[in-house]
Structures are given as structure tokens and as C-alpha cells.
Amino acid sequence: MKMKYIIVCLSFVFTTLVVAQEKYSTKNGTIVFEASVPSFEEVKAKNENVSAILNAETGDFASLVLINGFRFKVALMEEHFNENYMESSKFPKAIVKGKLKDFSASKLTEGTLNYTLEGTITIHGVTKPFETSISISKKGDSLLVESQFVLNPTDFNIEIPKIVSNKIAEEVHVSAKYSLLR
Amino acid sequence: MKKRNYILIAFLVIVVGAYTGYKYLYKNHRNIETEEASVKVEAKELVGMFASDNTERILNKTVEVTGVITEMDAQSATLDEAIQCTFNQLPQGLEINKKVTIKGRCIGYDDLFEIAKLDQCSLTHYP
């Protein structure tokens, strides 16, 4: 009876260990986006509080960014971004969820490997299918994950008023960078 | 004489207009450290406020939270496993298991980790 109890306990400990080991995550990832037009004020913001989780067993990846956390150089631009364009009080977060194709944790090396992420992206309450290339390299215990992609505000029902539309690029270049820890 | 007055007035209007315009376009960022906190609560309570759909009082507002530090990294301290407080520069003297009060701007609730996040934090009290 006692033996059984110990085995149950041990198996519980081992399963939690396994579960804990297969996930890499961060709460301090960085996303920078830029939609500048030459010779106008720079339209660029940075968020250093991005969360991300990679399940190394399955290749499942998720990243969540809080819209209010984007910081601009110009305070008024930050205000307009939140209140008028992203409506961050109504839609406070953007999420990417997907799966890395042909991902295998055992193949990760110090060199950079490229994977395709297939999934969905949700911004401004609109969910769209999403595909991007993601590079991963191993650095000690952590995984350095990087991706660049282009988004189109009109795809997410984000209206840019005519008066400023010539100062904001139609294509928004996004770059994400995470250092995921086990 | 009259003509000179008009020119002077027009000039003043332009100068004042340009100045207010500039001030409006390039106003300063909020200073969270000097702002009065609109909500002062325990760390767990703030997370509860997100669950009860009462986000308008806290989202993008300056809040003050009290709790025990459960996790730390180069830029942030997490209170009661519930709130991650990010500092522009991590203050000295923060330690795990210490009870502190931190003021910061609440940027939202993170479903992935089930935590709330604050940025531009400052330490207001620690014993």
C-alpha cells in the first residue's frame, strides 16, 4: 500500500517535470513596428512586454501583446494610436497562435533554423489566418526566436483618417524578438 | 499707425497659434511616477478587477499595487505571481519574498500567463 502511494507520488513528480521541461516562454519579448513615410514624422513604436510560449514537444507557439504597452516617441501619436486607431480600451490585446511546421526540439542548434509558423492573428478584434517565417537559435538554456512580417491595417478594420493617411504607410512592418527560457 | 497695430496683432496671433499648436503636437509623455494612483489595491485584487470586467478604471491608468515579490528578472518584478511590474531601470534592494508597493501604468491582462502587466513602474514603499 505504501509502495503504491510512493509510486503515485513519484509519477506525479515526473509528469510535472516533463510538462515543465517542454515549454519555453518569456514575458519580456520585444515587438517593434514601423509605418513611417519618408520626410514625415517617424511612425514607430516599441513594446518590451510581449509574452510568448513555445511548446517544444508539439511546436505550438502563442504570443500576446498588450496594445497599451506600445511606446512612441511622440506622446500625441501614442494617444491617437490607442484611442482612435487600435481602440485599445475595447481591444486591449493582439494575439498570434499557431504551429511551427516540422518543428523538432532535438534538432535545435546554436545555428539559426528557419521554420514556418501557420496559424491565426487577432488584432483589433479581427482574426485572420496568418503565416510567417520564424528563425530559432539555441543560446545556452534559452531560445532566440525572431520574426519579421508585414501587416495591412485595413485587413483588421483599422481606419486611418484621410488627413493623416499620407503620413502613415499602408504597410506596417513588424519585427518580433523573444528570448524564450525553459 | 493703425496699419502698424494690425500687423503687430496679426504677428502675435501667429506666434501664439504656432506655440499652442506645437505644444499640442509635441506635448510631453505622461509622468507615471508623479501621477496620483487612481486605484490602490493588493496585487491579487487588481487581477480580480480584470475578471469582473471592470477594466475602464484600471486600463491605461496609474495604479498602486502591494504584494510579495515572487519572481524577478533584469527589468521587472512579479508580485504574488499575479502582476508583472516593469521598470525603466530596476531599483536596487528588490528581493524575492519582500513585500513592496509599486506604482505603475496598467497596460492590461495577459491571458497566456494569467497576469496583469504594469509598465513605467516606480517603487513607492518597501519595509
CSV table of C-alpha atoms in Angstrom, one decimal:
chain,number,residue,atom,x,y,z
A,1,MET,CA,0.0,0.0,0.0
A,2,LYS,CA,2.8,2.3,1.0
A,3,MET,CA,4.7,1.4,-2.1
A,4,LYS,CA,1.7,2.2,-4.3
A,5,TYR,CA,1.4,5.6,-2.7
A,6,ILE,CA,5.1,6.3,-3.3
A,7,ILE,CA,4.8,5.3,-7.0
A,8,VAL,CA,1.8,7.5,-7.5
A,9,CYS,CA,3.7,10.4,-5.9
A,10,LEU,CA,6.8,9.8,-7.9
A,11,SER,CA,4.9,9.5,-11.2
A,12,PHE,CA,3.2,12.8,-10.4
A,13,VAL,CA,6.5,14.5,-9.8
A,14,PHE,CA,7.9,13.1,-13.0
A,15,THR,CA,4.9,14.1,-15.2
A,16,THR,CA,5.1,17.7,-13.8
A,17,LEU,CA,8.8,17.7,-14.6
A,18,VAL,CA,8.2,16.6,-18.1
A,19,VAL,CA,5.4,19.2,-18.6
A,20,ALA,CA,7.6,21.9,-17.1
A,21,GLN,CA,10.5,21.0,-19.4
A,22,GLU,CA,8.8,21.1,-22.7
A,23,LYS,CA,7.7,24.7,-22.5
A,24,TYR,CA,9.8,27.7,-23.4
A,25,SER,CA,8.4,31.1,-22.5
A,26,THR,CA,9.1,34.8,-21.9
A,27,LYS,CA,7.1,37.8,-20.6
A,28,ASN,CA,9.6,40.3,-21.9
A,29,GLY,CA,9.7,39.8,-25.6
A,30,THR,CA,10.0,42.8,-27.9
A,31,ILE,CA,7.8,43.9,-30.8
A,32,VAL,CA,8.7,47.0,-32.9
A,33,PHE,CA,6.5,48.2,-35.7
A,34,GLU,CA,7.1,50.9,-38.2
A,35,ALA,CA,4.8,52.6,-40.7
A,36,SER,CA,6.9,55.7,-41.5
A,37,VAL,CA,6.7,57.7,-44.7
A,38,PRO,CA,9.9,59.4,-45.8
A,39,SER,CA,10.2,63.1,-44.9
A,40,PHE,CA,7.3,62.9,-42.4
A,41,GLU,CA,7.3,62.3,-38.6
A,42,GLU,CA,8.6,58.8,-37.7
A,43,VAL,CA,5.7,56.4,-37.0
A,44,LYS,CA,7.3,53.8,-34.9
A,45,ALA,CA,6.6,52.1,-31.6
A,46,LYS,CA,8.1,49.6,-29.4
A,47,ASN,CA,6.7,47.2,-26.8
A,48,GLU,CA,9.0,45.3,-24.5
A,49,ASN,CA,6.4,43.4,-22.5
A,50,VAL,CA,5.4,40.8,-25.0
A,51,SER,CA,4.5,37.3,-23.8
A,52,ALA,CA,5.2,34.2,-25.8
A,53,ILE,CA,5.1,30.5,-25.1
A,54,LEU,CA,6.6,27.7,-27.3
A,55,ASN,CA,5.7,24.1,-26.6
A,56,ALA,CA,8.8,22.3,-27.7
A,57,GLU,CA,7.1,19.0,-27.8
A,58,THR,CA,4.4,19.9,-30.3
A,59,GLY,CA,5.8,23.1,-31.9
A,60,ASP,CA,2.7,25.1,-30.7
A,61,PHE,CA,3.5,28.8,-30.4
A,62,ALA,CA,1.5,31.6,-29.0
A,63,SER,CA,2.3,35.3,-28.5
A,64,LEU,CA,0.3,38.0,-26.8
A,65,VAL,CA,0.9,41.7,-26.8
A,66,LEU,CA,-0.9,44.4,-24.9
A,67,ILE,CA,-1.7,47.3,-27.2
A,68,ASN,CA,-1.4,49.9,-24.4
A,69,GLY,CA,2.2,48.9,-23.9
A,70,PHE,CA,3.4,50.3,-27.3
A,71,ARG,CA,5.6,53.4,-26.7
A,72,PHE,CA,6.0,56.1,-29.3
A,73,LYS,CA,8.4,59.0,-29.4
A,74,VAL,CA,5.6,61.5,-29.7
A,75,ALA,CA,3.1,61.3,-26.9
A,76,LEU,CA,0.2,62.5,-29.0
A,77,MET,CA,0.8,59.8,-31.6
A,78,GLU,CA,0.7,57.2,-28.8
A,79,GLU,CA,-2.7,58.7,-27.7
A,80,HIS,CA,-4.1,58.6,-31.2
A,81,PHE,CA,-2.8,55.1,-31.8
A,82,ASN,CA,-4.7,53.9,-28.7
A,83,GLU,CA,-7.8,55.9,-28.8
A,84,ASN,CA,-8.6,56.3,-32.5
A,85,TYR,CA,-6.9,53.6,-34.4
A,86,MET,CA,-6.5,50.5,-32.2
A,87,GLU,CA,-9.3,51.4,-29.8
A,88,SER,CA,-7.2,49.7,-27.1
A,89,SER,CA,-9.8,50.1,-24.3
A,90,LYS,CA,-12.1,47.9,-26.4
A,91,PHE,CA,-9.5,45.6,-27.9
A,92,PRO,CA,-6.6,45.6,-25.4
A,93,LYS,CA,-4.5,42.8,-26.9
A,94,ALA,CA,-3.3,41.3,-30.1
A,95,ILE,CA,-2.6,37.5,-30.3
A,96,VAL,CA,-0.8,35.2,-32.6
A,97,LYS,CA,-1.4,31.5,-32.2
A,98,GLY,CA,-0.1,28.8,-34.4
A,99,LYS,CA,2.1,25.8,-35.0
A,100,LEU,CA,5.7,25.6,-36.3
A,101,LYS,CA,5.8,23.3,-39.3
A,102,ASP,CA,8.2,20.3,-39.0
A,103,PHE,CA,9.4,21.6,-35.6
A,104,SER,CA,11.6,19.3,-33.5
A,105,ALA,CA,13.2,20.4,-30.3
A,106,SER,CA,16.0,17.9,-30.7
A,107,LYS,CA,17.2,19.5,-34.0
A,108,LEU,CA,17.7,22.9,-32.4
A,109,THR,CA,21.3,24.1,-32.5
A,110,GLU,CA,23.3,27.2,-32.0
A,111,GLY,CA,22.9,27.9,-35.7
A,112,THR,CA,19.8,29.6,-36.9
A,113,LEU,CA,17.0,27.4,-38.2
A,114,ASN,CA,14.0,28.7,-40.1
A,115,TYR,CA,10.5,27.5,-39.6
A,116,THR,CA,7.1,28.4,-41.0
A,117,LEU,CA,4.5,29.4,-38.4
A,118,GLU,CA,0.9,28.7,-39.5
A,119,GLY,CA,-2.0,29.9,-37.5
A,120,THR,CA,-4.1,32.9,-36.8
A,121,ILE,CA,-3.5,36.5,-35.8
A,122,THR,CA,-6.0,38.6,-33.9
A,123,ILE,CA,-5.7,42.4,-33.9
A,124,HIS,CA,-8.5,45.0,-33.2
A,125,GLY,CA,-10.9,42.1,-32.6
A,126,VAL,CA,-10.4,40.7,-36.1
A,127,THR,CA,-9.0,37.2,-36.6
A,128,LYS,CA,-7.2,36.3,-39.8
A,129,PRO,CA,-5.2,33.4,-41.0
A,130,PHE,CA,-1.5,34.1,-40.6
A,131,GLU,CA,1.7,32.7,-41.9
A,132,THR,CA,5.2,33.9,-41.3
A,133,SER,CA,8.8,32.7,-41.2
A,134,ILE,CA,10.4,32.3,-37.8
A,135,SER,CA,14.1,31.9,-37.0
A,136,ILE,CA,15.1,30.0,-33.9
A,137,SER,CA,18.6,29.5,-32.5
A,138,LYS,CA,19.7,28.0,-29.2
A,139,LYS,CA,21.7,30.0,-26.9
A,140,GLY,CA,22.6,28.1,-23.7
A,141,ASP,CA,19.3,27.4,-22.0
A,142,SER,CA,17.3,29.9,-23.9
A,143,LEU,CA,15.9,30.0,-27.4
A,144,LEU,CA,16.3,33.2,-29.5
A,145,VAL,CA,13.2,33.5,-31.6
A,146,GLU,CA,12.8,36.2,-34.3
A,147,SER,CA,10.4,37.1,-37.0
A,148,GLN,CA,9.6,39.9,-39.4
A,149,PHE,CA,6.4,40.4,-41.2
A,150,VAL,CA,4.2,43.0,-42.9
A,151,LEU,CA,0.6,43.8,-41.9
A,152,ASN,CA,-2.1,45.8,-43.5
A,153,PRO,CA,-4.3,47.9,-41.1
A,154,THR,CA,-7.3,47.7,-43.5
A,155,ASP,CA,-7.3,43.9,-43.1
A,156,PHE,CA,-8.1,44.5,-39.4
A,157,ASN,CA,-10.8,47.2,-39.9
A,158,ILE,CA,-8.4,49.8,-38.7
A,159,GLU,CA,-9.4,53.1,-40.3
A,160,ILE,CA,-6.8,55.8,-40.8
A,161,PRO,CA,-8.4,59.2,-41.4
A,162,LYS,CA,-7.7,60.8,-44.8
A,163,ILE,CA,-5.9,63.8,-43.2
A,164,VAL,CA,-3.1,61.7,-41.9
A,165,SER,CA,-3.2,58.8,-44.4
A,166,ASN,CA,-0.3,60.3,-46.4
A,167,LYS,CA,1.9,60.4,-43.3
A,168,ILE,CA,1.3,56.7,-42.3
A,169,ALA,CA,2.5,54.0,-44.6
A,170,GLU,CA,-0.1,51.5,-45.9
A,171,GLU,CA,2.1,48.6,-44.9
A,172,VAL,CA,3.2,48.2,-41.4
A,173,HIS,CA,6.5,46.4,-40.8
A,174,VAL,CA,6.6,44.4,-37.7
A,175,SER,CA,9.5,42.8,-36.1
A,176,ALA,CA,9.3,40.5,-33.1
A,177,LYS,CA,12.1,39.2,-30.9
A,178,TYR,CA,12.0,36.8,-28.0
A,179,SER,CA,14.4,35.1,-25.7
A,180,LEU,CA,12.5,32.1,-24.5
A,181,LEU,CA,13.5,30.4,-21.3
A,182,ARG,CA,12.6,26.9,-20.1
B,1,MET,CA,-0.2,104.0,-37.0
B,2,LYS,CA,-3.4,101.9,-37.4
B,3,LYS,CA,-1.7,99.7,-40.0
B,4,ARG,CA,1.2,99.0,-37.7
B,5,ASN,CA,-1.2,97.9,-35.0
B,6,TYR,CA,-2.9,95.4,-37.3
B,7,ILE,CA,0.5,94.0,-38.3
B,8,LEU,CA,1.5,93.7,-34.7
B,9,ILE,CA,-1.7,91.9,-33.7
B,10,ALA,CA,-1.5,89.5,-36.7
B,11,PHE,CA,2.0,88.7,-35.7
B,12,LEU,CA,1.1,88.0,-32.1
B,13,VAL,CA,-1.8,85.7,-33.2
B,14,ILE,CA,0.5,83.8,-35.4
B,15,VAL,CA,3.2,83.4,-32.7
B,16,VAL,CA,0.7,82.3,-30.0
B,17,GLY,CA,-1.1,80.0,-32.5
B,18,ALA,CA,2.2,78.4,-33.6
B,19,TYR,CA,3.2,78.0,-29.9
B,20,THR,CA,0.0,76.3,-28.8
B,21,GLY,CA,0.0,74.1,-31.9
B,22,TYR,CA,3.5,73.0,-31.2
B,23,LYS,CA,2.7,72.4,-27.6
B,24,TYR,CA,-0.3,70.3,-28.6
B,25,LEU,CA,1.5,68.2,-31.2
B,26,TYR,CA,4.6,67.7,-29.1
B,27,LYS,CA,3.2,67.6,-25.6
B,28,ASN,CA,5.2,65.6,-23.0
B,29,HIS,CA,4.6,62.0,-22.2
B,30,ARG,CA,2.7,61.3,-19.0
B,31,ASN,CA,4.9,61.0,-16.0
B,32,ILE,CA,3.6,58.0,-14.2
B,33,GLU,CA,5.9,58.5,-11.2
B,34,THR,CA,4.3,61.8,-10.3
B,35,GLU,CA,0.7,60.9,-11.2
B,36,GLU,CA,-1.7,60.2,-8.4
B,37,ALA,CA,-2.7,56.5,-8.5
B,38,SER,CA,-6.4,56.1,-9.3
B,39,VAL,CA,-6.6,52.6,-7.7
B,40,LYS,CA,-4.6,51.3,-4.7
B,41,VAL,CA,-5.0,47.6,-4.2
B,42,GLU,CA,-3.4,44.3,-3.3
B,43,ALA,CA,-1.8,42.5,-6.3
B,44,LYS,CA,-4.5,39.8,-6.4
B,45,GLU,CA,-7.3,42.3,-6.3
B,46,LEU,CA,-6.1,44.0,-9.4
B,47,VAL,CA,-6.3,40.8,-11.4
B,48,GLY,CA,-9.8,40.2,-10.0
B,49,MET,CA,-10.8,43.6,-11.4
B,50,PHE,CA,-10.0,42.3,-14.9
B,51,ALA,CA,-12.1,39.2,-14.3
B,52,SER,CA,-15.1,41.3,-13.2
B,53,ASP,CA,-14.9,43.3,-16.4
B,54,ASN,CA,-14.2,46.5,-14.6
B,55,THR,CA,-11.3,47.4,-16.8
B,56,GLU,CA,-12.1,51.1,-17.5
B,57,ARG,CA,-11.0,52.1,-14.1
B,58,ILE,CA,-7.6,50.5,-14.5
B,59,LEU,CA,-6.6,50.1,-18.1
B,60,ASN,CA,-4.0,52.7,-19.1
B,61,LYS,CA,-4.4,54.2,-15.6
B,62,THR,CA,-1.8,54.7,-12.9
B,63,VAL,CA,-2.3,52.1,-10.2
B,64,GLU,CA,-0.6,51.2,-7.0
B,65,VAL,CA,-0.2,47.6,-6.0
B,66,THR,CA,1.1,45.9,-2.9
B,67,GLY,CA,2.3,42.3,-2.8
B,68,VAL,CA,5.2,39.9,-2.2
B,69,ILE,CA,7.8,39.6,-4.9
B,70,THR,CA,7.7,36.1,-6.3
B,71,GLU,CA,9.8,36.4,-9.4
B,72,MET,CA,12.4,38.8,-10.8
B,73,ASP,CA,14.3,39.4,-14.0
B,74,ALA,CA,16.5,42.1,-15.4
B,75,GLN,CA,13.7,44.6,-15.9
B,76,SER,CA,10.8,43.5,-13.8
B,77,ALA,CA,9.5,42.1,-10.6
B,78,THR,CA,6.3,40.0,-10.3
B,79,LEU,CA,4.1,40.4,-7.3
B,80,ASP,CA,2.1,37.5,-5.8
B,81,GLU,CA,2.5,35.6,-9.1
B,82,ALA,CA,-0.2,38.0,-10.4
B,83,ILE,CA,1.3,41.2,-11.6
B,84,GLN,CA,4.4,41.8,-13.6
B,85,CYS,CA,5.8,45.3,-12.9
B,86,THR,CA,8.4,46.5,-15.5
B,87,PHE,CA,10.7,49.3,-14.5
B,88,ASN,CA,12.7,51.6,-16.9
B,89,GLN,CA,15.5,50.8,-14.5
B,90,LEU,CA,15.2,48.1,-11.9
B,91,PRO,CA,15.6,49.8,-8.4
B,92,GLN,CA,18.1,48.4,-6.0
B,93,GLY,CA,17.1,46.5,-2.9
B,94,LEU,CA,14.3,44.4,-4.6
B,95,GLU,CA,14.4,40.8,-3.4
B,96,ILE,CA,12.3,37.8,-3.7
B,97,ASN,CA,9.9,37.3,-0.7
B,98,LYS,CA,10.0,41.0,0.1
B,99,LYS,CA,6.7,42.8,0.4
B,100,VAL,CA,6.6,46.0,-1.6
B,101,THR,CA,4.3,48.7,-3.0
B,102,ILE,CA,4.8,49.6,-6.7
B,103,LYS,CA,3.2,52.3,-8.7
B,104,GLY,CA,2.9,51.9,-12.5
B,105,ARG,CA,0.7,52.2,-15.6
B,106,CYS,CA,-1.6,49.2,-16.0
B,107,ILE,CA,-1.3,48.1,-19.6
B,108,GLY,CA,-3.6,45.1,-19.5
B,109,TYR,CA,-4.2,41.5,-18.7
B,110,ASP,CA,-2.2,38.7,-20.2
B,111,ASP,CA,-4.2,35.5,-20.8
B,112,LEU,CA,-1.2,33.4,-21.6
B,113,PHE,CA,0.4,33.8,-18.2
B,114,GLU,CA,-2.8,34.9,-16.4
B,115,ILE,CA,-1.1,38.0,-15.0
B,116,ALA,CA,-1.7,41.7,-15.2
B,117,LYS,CA,1.2,43.9,-16.5
B,118,LEU,CA,2.3,47.3,-15.4
B,119,ASP,CA,5.0,49.4,-17.1
B,120,GLN,CA,6.9,52.6,-16.2
B,121,CYS,CA,6.9,51.4,-12.6
B,122,SER,CA,8.4,53.1,-9.6
B,123,LEU,CA,8.9,51.7,-6.1
B,124,THR,CA,6.7,53.7,-3.6
B,125,HIS,CA,7.2,51.7,-0.5
B,126,TYR,CA,9.2,48.8,0.9
B,127,PRO,CA,9.9,48.0,4.5
